[in-house]
Amino acid sequence: MTDFSFPHMNMPSKTTEFIHQLRDFLENIGRIPTLPLLAERILAELLTHAHSLQGWLYLLDQEQAGLYHLTTEQSDNPDNPSAPPRTLPLSHPLVRELARHREILDRFSPHDADAHIGVDSPDFIDCSLAIPFVNRGRLLGFAILRSDSNISAFGQENTDLLRIIAQSGAISLDCLLSYNDLHSSQELTRRTDRLRSLETLAGGVAHEIRNPLTSIKTFIQLTPERKDDAEFIQEFSQVVLGDVHRIERLIDEILGYARSIDPQLTEEDINTVVSSCLYLLDAKACSRGITIQKELAPELPRAMLDQQQIKQAMLNLFVNALDAMGDRGGTLLVKTHAVDRGENRMAVQIDIEDTGHGIPAADLDHIFDPFYTTKHKSSEHEGTGLGLFIAHQIIREHQGTIHVRSTEGAGTVFRITLPALR
Ligand SMILES: Nc1ncnc2c1ncn2[C@@H]1O[C@H](COP(=O)(O)OP(=O)(O)OP(=O)(O)O)[C@@H](O)[C@H]1O
Ligand SMILES: [Mg+2]
C-alpha cells in the first residue's frame, strides 16, 4: 500500500501534543454538571501544565459579592499551616491584583502581587502562580498554585496553554453559574406559583375544615346527655372519625403541596394525583355552584412523574377552569384514559373540560406565554400570567404535551398527554 502521509506528520510536535491535551480538556469541561466537579477538573489541568503539585481554586460567593471561597484543593497536607485561607475577600492584595490585571501573576514577575506583601504580613500567601478566571469582565474565581519552577522557566507555549485553560475554564464556570442562577429563579417562580394557588384555595380549604369541626363540636356537646344512647354514640363516633380523617387528609394534601422538596420521579397512579388535586378544590367549586365530575379510567397505566410538580401543573389548569366559570356555576369535568402509542409505548391523557367563557381564537397562541393574563386588577383575582407557562414547562420536562381547544362562550378543554409505563 502506498503511504500518502508526509514524513513530518508522523512526528508529534510539542504543539500537536498541546492541541490534543487542550482538545480533551475542552471536550470534557462542557459536560461537567456541577461547579465543584468543574473546579476540580480545571485545577487538575492547570496543575498538570504548571508542573505543580499543590493548588487551591477559589470561586466567587454567589450571594456575597466580593468574597471568594475555596472550592477545591490539591495539597499533600490540607491542614498545612502555610495553606492559603478558606475564604479570600476582594480587598486582599493578591485578589485585588488579579481583578485589576486579569493576568497570570507569578512570584518572580516584575508586577508580582505578593512582592508587596512581606512574608511576615498576615496577608502573605506562599504562592508561585495565581491564575484568574475572568469572563465578561468579572473575576469569577482564581487558582493559586505552588511549585518550584517559575512561569518563564517552562516557556511561552506553556504560559499560553495556562491562559487558554483559564479562559475556557472561566467561560464554562460562567455558563454553569448562569445556569444555576436560572435554575434557582425558576425554582423560586414555581414555589411562588404554588403558594399563590394555595392562597386561591385557602378560603375553600378553611371552609372544608370548619364543617367537620362543627360536627365534632356538636358531638362533644351532646355526648354528656346522651352517653347512654348506644346507637347515638356508635353512629356519631363513626361520623366524627370520618370528619377527623377528612381534616387530616386536607392538612396532608396542603402540606405535601406547599412543602419544597427536591424534584424526584416516582411511579404514580395519575388517577390518584387527579383526585388529590380535586379534593383541595372541592369546597371552592361548591361555593360557586360548580360541579366537579370525574371520569377516571380504571386500570390506568402508571407513570413516572414528580408528583408535586404534576399536581402544580394540574392545579393551575383546574383553578383557571374555575376562574373561567366565575360565579355563574358550571361543570368541571376531568377525564383520564390510556393511549396505546404502538411499539410497546403507552401514554395517559388527562382532559380538563370546563363550561367557562372560553378563549378567543386570537388569544390561543399567547396563553402559554409568560406573563400573559386577562385577569387584571379589576377581576376577582389578579393573575400573574405564569400559571400556564409553568404548567407547560412541567409537562414538557416530563416529555409530555399539553394542547388546548376552546369555543368562546361555551368552554375550554386542555389535554395533557404523559408517557406511561407498560
Ligand atoms: N380554562 C380557561 N378558560 C378561559 N381562559 C383561560 C383558561 N385557562 C387559561 N385561560 C386564559 O389564559 C390566561 C393565562 O392563564 P395563566 O394561568 O397562565 O395565567 P392567569 O390565570 O391569568 O394568572 P395566574 O395563573 O397567576 O392566576 C388567563 O388569563 C386566561 O385569559
Ligand atoms: Mg392561572
Coordinates of C-alpha atoms and ligand atoms in Angstrom, one line a residue:
M1 CA 0.0 0.0 0.0
T2 CA 1.2 3.5 -0.8
D3 CA 1.8 5.8 2.2
F4 CA 0.5 9.2 1.2
S5 CA 1.3 10.9 4.5
F6 CA 4.1 13.4 4.7
P7 CA 7.1 12.3 6.8
H8 CA 6.9 15.2 9.3
M9 CA 3.2 14.5 10.0
N10 CA 4.2 11.3 11.9
M11 CA 6.3 13.3 14.3
P12 CA 4.3 14.6 17.2
S13 CA 5.5 18.1 17.9
K14 CA 5.1 19.9 21.2
T15 CA 2.3 22.0 19.7
T16 CA 0.4 18.9 18.5
E17 CA 0.6 17.5 21.9
F18 CA -0.7 20.7 23.4
I19 CA -3.5 20.8 20.9
H20 CA -4.5 17.2 21.8
Q21 CA -4.4 17.9 25.6
L22 CA -6.4 21.1 25.1
R23 CA -9.0 19.4 22.9
D24 CA -9.5 16.7 25.5
F25 CA -9.9 19.3 28.2
L26 CA -12.3 21.4 26.1
E27 CA -14.4 18.4 25.1
N28 CA -14.8 17.3 28.7
I29 CA -15.5 20.5 30.6
G30 CA -18.7 21.3 28.6
R31 CA -20.2 18.0 30.0
I32 CA -19.4 18.6 33.7
P33 CA -22.7 19.2 35.5
T34 CA -21.7 20.7 38.9
L35 CA -19.4 23.6 40.0
P36 CA -17.2 21.5 42.4
L37 CA -16.5 18.9 39.7
L38 CA -15.8 21.6 37.1
A39 CA -13.5 23.4 39.6
E40 CA -11.7 20.1 40.3
R41 CA -11.2 19.4 36.6
I42 CA -9.8 22.9 35.9
L43 CA -7.5 22.8 38.8
A44 CA -6.2 19.4 37.8
E45 CA -5.5 20.6 34.3
L46 CA -3.7 23.7 35.5
L47 CA -1.6 21.7 37.9
T48 CA -0.5 19.3 35.2
H49 CA 0.6 22.1 32.8
A50 CA 2.2 24.2 35.5
H51 CA 4.1 21.2 36.8
S52 CA 2.8 21.9 40.3
L53 CA 1.7 19.5 42.9
Q54 CA -0.3 21.8 45.1
G55 CA -3.2 24.1 44.2
W56 CA -6.2 25.8 45.6
L57 CA -9.2 27.0 43.5
Y58 CA -11.5 29.8 44.7
L59 CA -14.9 30.7 43.4
L60 CA -16.9 33.9 43.9
D61 CA -19.7 33.6 46.5
Q62 CA -23.0 33.8 44.7
E63 CA -24.7 35.7 47.5
Q64 CA -22.0 37.8 48.9
A65 CA -20.3 39.9 46.3
G66 CA -16.5 40.3 46.7
L67 CA -15.9 37.1 48.6
Y68 CA -14.1 34.1 47.2
H69 CA -14.4 30.6 48.7
L70 CA -12.0 27.7 48.5
T71 CA -14.0 25.3 46.3
T72 CA -11.4 22.6 45.7
E73 CA -7.8 22.0 46.6
Q74 CA -5.0 19.6 45.9
S75 CA -2.3 19.5 48.5
D76 CA -0.2 17.0 50.2
N77 CA -1.4 18.2 53.6
P78 CA -4.7 20.2 53.7
D79 CA -4.0 21.1 57.4
N80 CA -0.7 22.6 56.5
P81 CA -0.4 26.0 58.3
S82 CA 1.1 27.5 55.2
A83 CA -2.0 26.6 53.1
P84 CA -4.0 29.7 52.0
P85 CA -7.1 30.7 53.9
R86 CA -10.5 29.1 53.0
T87 CA -12.0 32.5 52.0
L88 CA -10.4 35.5 50.5
P89 CA -12.0 38.9 50.1
L90 CA -11.6 41.1 47.0
S91 CA -9.8 43.5 49.3
H92 CA -6.9 41.0 49.7
P93 CA -3.9 42.4 47.8
L94 CA -3.5 39.3 45.7
V95 CA -7.2 39.1 44.7
R96 CA -7.2 42.9 44.1
E97 CA -4.2 42.5 41.8
L98 CA -5.8 39.6 39.9
A99 CA -9.0 41.6 39.5
R100 CA -7.1 44.6 38.2
H101 CA -4.5 43.0 35.8
R102 CA -6.6 39.9 34.8
E103 CA -3.3 38.2 34.1
I104 CA -1.4 35.3 35.5
L105 CA 0.7 36.5 38.4
D106 CA 3.9 34.8 39.4
R107 CA 6.2 35.1 42.2
F108 CA 9.1 36.0 40.1
S109 CA 7.5 38.5 37.7
P110 CA 8.1 42.3 38.0
H111 CA 4.4 43.2 38.8
D112 CA 4.3 40.4 41.3
A113 CA 1.4 40.7 43.8
D114 CA 3.0 39.2 46.8
A115 CA 6.1 41.2 46.3
H116 CA 4.1 44.0 48.0
I117 CA 3.2 41.6 50.9
G118 CA 6.0 40.8 53.2
V119 CA 6.5 37.2 54.4
D120 CA 5.6 38.5 57.9
S121 CA 2.4 40.1 56.8
P122 CA -0.9 38.2 57.8
D123 CA -1.9 38.7 54.1
F124 CA 1.2 36.8 52.8
I125 CA 0.3 33.7 50.7
D126 CA 3.0 31.4 49.7
C127 CA 2.2 31.0 46.0
S128 CA 4.1 30.5 42.8
L129 CA 1.3 31.3 40.4
A130 CA -2.0 33.0 40.8
I131 CA -4.3 32.4 37.8
P132 CA -7.5 34.5 37.4
F133 CA -10.7 33.2 35.8
V134 CA -12.3 36.2 34.1
N135 CA -15.3 36.3 31.9
R136 CA -17.4 39.2 30.8
G137 CA -15.1 41.4 32.8
R138 CA -15.9 39.6 36.1
L139 CA -13.4 37.8 38.2
L140 CA -15.3 34.6 38.8
G141 CA -12.5 32.9 40.7
F142 CA -8.8 32.1 40.7
A143 CA -6.4 29.4 41.3
I144 CA -3.3 29.6 43.5
L145 CA -0.6 27.1 42.5
R146 CA 2.6 26.2 44.4
S147 CA 5.6 24.9 42.5
D148 CA 9.3 25.1 42.4
S149 CA 9.7 26.4 38.9
N150 CA 8.7 29.9 37.8
I151 CA 6.5 30.6 34.8
S152 CA 9.2 31.8 32.5
A153 CA 11.1 28.6 33.1
F154 CA 8.5 26.5 31.2
G155 CA 8.2 28.8 28.2
Q156 CA 5.7 30.8 26.3
E157 CA 3.8 27.8 25.0
N158 CA 3.0 26.6 28.5
T159 CA 2.1 30.0 29.7
D160 CA -0.3 30.4 26.7
L161 CA -1.7 27.0 27.5
L162 CA -2.4 28.0 31.1
R163 CA -4.1 31.2 29.8
I164 CA -6.3 29.2 27.4
I165 CA -7.2 26.7 30.1
A166 CA -8.1 29.5 32.5
Q167 CA -10.1 31.4 29.8
S168 CA -12.1 28.3 28.7
G169 CA -12.5 27.3 32.4
A170 CA -13.8 30.8 33.1
I171 CA -16.4 30.5 30.2
S172 CA -17.5 27.1 31.5
L173 CA -17.8 28.4 35.1
D174 CA -19.8 31.4 33.9
C175 CA -22.1 29.2 31.9
L176 CA -22.7 26.9 34.9
L177 CA -23.2 29.8 37.3
S178 CA -25.7 31.4 34.9
Y179 CA -27.5 28.0 34.5
N180 CA -27.6 27.7 38.3
D181 CA -29.0 31.2 38.6
L182 CA -31.6 30.5 36.0
H183 CA -32.5 27.2 37.8
S184 CA -32.9 28.9 41.2
S185 CA -35.0 31.7 39.8
Q186 CA -37.2 29.1 38.1
E187 CA -37.4 27.2 41.4
L188 CA -38.4 30.4 43.1
T189 CA -41.1 31.2 40.5
R190 CA -42.5 27.8 40.8
R191 CA -42.6 28.0 44.5
T192 CA -44.3 31.4 44.4
D193 CA -46.8 30.0 41.9
R194 CA -47.5 27.0 44.2
L195 CA -48.1 29.3 47.2
R196 CA -50.3 31.5 45.1
S197 CA -52.6 28.6 44.1
L198 CA -52.8 27.7 47.8
E199 CA -53.8 31.3 48.5
T200 CA -56.6 30.9 45.9
L201 CA -57.7 27.6 47.5
A202 CA -57.3 28.8 51.1
G203 CA -60.9 30.1 51.6
G204 CA -62.3 26.8 50.4
V205 CA -59.9 24.8 52.5
A206 CA -60.7 26.8 55.6
H207 CA -64.4 26.2 54.9
E208 CA -63.7 22.5 54.4
I209 CA -62.0 22.2 57.8
R210 CA -64.7 24.3 59.6
N211 CA -67.5 21.9 58.5
P212 CA -66.2 18.7 60.1
L213 CA -65.1 20.8 63.2
T214 CA -68.7 21.9 63.7
S215 CA -69.9 18.3 63.6
I216 CA -67.2 17.2 66.0
K217 CA -68.1 20.1 68.3
T218 CA -71.8 19.1 68.2
F219 CA -70.9 15.5 69.1
I220 CA -68.9 16.6 72.1
Q221 CA -71.7 18.9 73.3
L222 CA -74.3 16.2 73.0
T223 CA -72.3 13.3 74.5
P224 CA -72.8 14.1 78.2
E225 CA -76.7 13.9 78.0
R226 CA -76.7 11.0 75.5
K227 CA -73.9 9.0 76.8
D228 CA -76.2 6.0 77.5
D229 CA -77.7 6.1 73.9
A230 CA -75.5 3.3 72.4
E231 CA -76.9 3.8 68.9
F232 CA -76.2 7.6 69.0
I233 CA -72.6 7.0 70.3
Q234 CA -72.0 4.3 67.7
E235 CA -73.3 6.3 64.8
F236 CA -71.9 9.7 65.7
S237 CA -68.4 8.4 66.5
Q238 CA -68.2 6.9 63.0
V239 CA -69.2 10.3 61.6
V240 CA -66.6 12.1 63.8
L241 CA -63.9 9.6 62.8
G242 CA -64.7 10.3 59.2
D243 CA -64.5 14.0 59.8
V244 CA -61.2 13.7 61.6
H245 CA -59.8 11.8 58.6
R246 CA -61.1 14.5 56.2
I247 CA -59.2 17.2 58.2
E248 CA -56.1 15.0 58.4
R249 CA -56.2 14.4 54.6
L250 CA -56.7 18.1 53.8
I251 CA -53.8 19.0 56.1
D252 CA -51.6 16.3 54.4
E253 CA -52.6 17.5 50.9
I254 CA -51.8 21.1 51.7
L255 CA -48.5 20.4 53.4
G256 CA -47.5 18.0 50.7
Y257 CA -48.3 20.6 48.1
A258 CA -46.7 23.6 49.9
R259 CA -43.5 21.8 51.0
S260 CA -40.5 22.5 48.9
I261 CA -38.9 19.2 48.0
D262 CA -36.2 18.2 45.5
P263 CA -37.6 17.1 42.2
Q264 CA -38.0 13.3 42.2
L265 CA -39.5 10.9 39.8
T266 CA -41.7 8.2 41.3
E267 CA -44.1 5.6 39.8
E268 CA -47.5 7.1 40.3
D269 CA -51.2 6.5 39.5
I270 CA -52.4 9.6 37.6
N271 CA -56.0 9.0 38.9
T272 CA -54.8 9.4 42.5
V273 CA -52.9 12.6 41.6
V274 CA -56.0 14.0 39.9
S275 CA -58.3 13.1 42.8
S276 CA -55.9 14.6 45.3
C277 CA -55.9 17.9 43.4
L278 CA -59.7 18.0 43.1
Y279 CA -60.0 17.3 46.8
L280 CA -58.4 20.6 47.5
L281 CA -60.7 22.4 45.1
D282 CA -64.0 20.8 46.1
A283 CA -65.1 23.4 48.6
K284 CA -64.2 26.3 46.4
A285 CA -66.1 24.8 43.4
C286 CA -69.1 24.0 45.6
S287 CA -69.3 27.6 47.0
R288 CA -69.5 28.8 43.4
G289 CA -72.2 26.4 42.3
I290 CA -69.7 24.5 40.1
T291 CA -70.0 20.7 39.9
I292 CA -66.8 18.7 39.7
Q293 CA -67.2 15.5 37.7
K294 CA -64.5 12.7 37.4
E295 CA -64.4 10.1 34.7
L296 CA -61.3 8.2 35.6
A297 CA -60.3 5.2 33.6
P298 CA -59.9 2.1 35.7
E299 CA -56.6 0.3 35.5
L300 CA -54.8 3.3 34.0
P301 CA -51.1 2.5 33.4
R302 CA -48.9 4.1 35.9
A303 CA -46.4 6.9 35.0
M304 CA -43.0 8.0 36.2
L305 CA -43.5 11.6 37.5
D306 CA -42.7 14.2 40.0
Q307 CA -45.9 14.2 41.9
Q308 CA -45.6 17.6 43.4
Q309 CA -44.9 19.2 40.1
I310 CA -47.6 17.4 38.2
K311 CA -50.0 18.5 41.0
Q312 CA -48.9 22.0 40.5
A313 CA -49.5 21.9 36.7
M314 CA -52.9 20.3 37.2
L315 CA -54.0 22.7 39.9
N316 CA -53.1 25.6 37.7
L317 CA -55.4 24.2 35.0
F318 CA -58.2 23.5 37.5
V319 CA -58.0 26.9 39.0
N320 CA -58.1 28.5 35.6
A321 CA -61.2 26.4 34.8
L322 CA -62.9 27.6 38.0
D323 CA -61.9 31.2 37.2
A324 CA -63.4 30.9 33.7
M325 CA -66.8 29.8 35.1
G326 CA -66.7 32.5 37.8
D327 CA -69.9 32.6 39.9
R328 CA -72.2 31.6 37.1
G329 CA -71.8 27.9 38.0
G330 CA -71.0 25.2 35.5
T331 CA -69.1 21.9 35.3
L332 CA -65.5 21.0 35.6
L333 CA -65.1 17.5 34.0
V334 CA -61.8 15.7 34.4
K335 CA -61.3 12.5 32.4
T336 CA -58.4 10.2 32.2
H337 CA -57.7 7.4 29.7
A338 CA -54.9 5.3 28.4
V339 CA -53.5 5.6 24.9
D340 CA -51.6 2.8 23.1
R341 CA -48.9 4.5 21.0
G342 CA -47.8 1.3 19.4
E343 CA -44.3 -0.2 19.6
N344 CA -44.9 -1.1 23.2
R345 CA -45.3 2.6 24.2
M346 CA -48.2 3.8 26.4
A347 CA -49.4 7.2 27.4
V348 CA -52.1 8.6 29.7
Q349 CA -54.3 11.5 28.7
I350 CA -55.9 13.9 31.1
D351 CA -58.7 16.0 29.7
I352 CA -59.8 19.1 31.7
E353 CA -63.0 20.4 30.4
D354 CA -64.9 23.5 31.7
T355 CA -68.0 25.3 30.7
G356 CA -66.5 28.7 31.2
H357 CA -66.3 31.8 29.0
G358 CA -63.8 30.2 26.6
I359 CA -60.7 31.7 25.0
P360 CA -60.9 33.9 21.8
A361 CA -59.1 32.2 18.9
A362 CA -56.7 35.2 18.6
D363 CA -55.6 34.7 22.2
L364 CA -54.9 30.9 22.0
D365 CA -51.4 31.5 20.6
H366 CA -50.5 33.5 23.7
I367 CA -51.9 31.7 26.7
F368 CA -48.7 29.8 27.4
D369 CA -46.5 32.9 27.1
P370 CA -45.1 34.0 30.4
F371 CA -47.0 37.0 32.0
Y372 CA -49.9 36.7 29.5
T373 CA -53.0 37.2 31.6
T374 CA -56.5 38.6 31.1
K375 CA -57.1 38.6 34.9
H376 CA -56.3 42.2 35.7
K377 CA -56.8 44.1 39.0
S378 CA -60.5 44.6 38.3
S379 CA -61.3 40.9 38.3
E380 CA -61.8 38.8 41.4
H381 CA -58.2 37.7 41.4
E382 CA -55.3 39.4 39.8
G383 CA -53.3 37.0 37.6
T384 CA -49.5 36.8 37.1
G385 CA -49.9 35.0 33.8
L386 CA -47.4 32.4 34.9
G387 CA -49.8 29.5 35.6
L388 CA -50.0 28.0 32.1
F389 CA -46.3 28.9 31.4
I390 CA -45.2 26.8 34.4
A391 CA -47.7 24.0 33.7
H392 CA -46.4 23.8 30.1
Q393 CA -42.7 23.7 31.4
I394 CA -43.5 21.0 33.9
I395 CA -45.3 18.8 31.3
R396 CA -42.5 19.3 28.8
E397 CA -40.0 18.3 31.4
H398 CA -42.0 15.1 31.8
Q399 CA -41.7 14.5 28.0
G400 CA -45.4 15.2 27.7
T401 CA -47.6 17.6 25.7
I402 CA -50.4 20.0 26.5
H403 CA -53.0 21.1 24.0
V404 CA -56.0 23.4 24.2
R405 CA -59.3 23.6 22.3
S406 CA -61.8 26.4 23.1
T407 CA -65.1 27.8 21.9
E408 CA -65.8 31.3 23.0
G409 CA -68.8 31.4 25.3
A410 CA -69.0 27.6 25.6
G411 CA -65.9 26.3 27.3
T412 CA -62.4 25.1 27.1
V413 CA -60.6 21.7 27.0
F414 CA -57.0 21.2 28.0
R415 CA -55.5 17.9 27.1
I416 CA -52.3 16.7 28.9
T417 CA -50.5 13.6 27.5
L418 CA -47.8 12.0 29.5
P419 CA -45.7 8.9 28.7
A420 CA -46.8 6.0 30.9
L421 CA -45.3 2.6 31.9
R422 CA -46.5 -0.5 30.2
Ligands
LIG1 N1 -59.8 27.4 31.2 C1 -59.7 28.6 30.7 N2 -60.8 29.3 30.2 C2 -60.6 30.5 29.7 N3 -59.5 31.2 29.7 C3 -58.4 30.6 30.2 C4 -58.4 29.3 30.7 N4 -57.2 29.0 31.1 C5 -56.4 30.0 30.8 N5 -57.1 31.0 30.3 C6 -56.6 32.3 29.8 O1 -55.2 32.2 29.7 C7 -54.6 33.3 30.5 C8 -53.3 32.8 31.1 O2 -53.5 31.8 32.1 P1 -52.4 31.6 33.2 O3 -52.9 30.5 34.1 O4 -51.1 31.5 32.6 O5 -52.4 33.0 34.0 P2 -53.6 33.6 34.9 O6 -54.5 32.5 35.3 O7 -54.1 34.8 34.2 O8 -52.8 34.1 36.2 P3 -52.4 33.1 37.4 O9 -52.2 31.7 36.9 O10 -51.2 33.7 38.0 O11 -53.6 33.2 38.3 C9 -55.7 33.6 31.5 O12 -55.5 34.9 32.0 C10 -56.9 33.4 30.7 O13 -57.2 34.5 29.9
MG2 MG -53.9 30.6 36.1

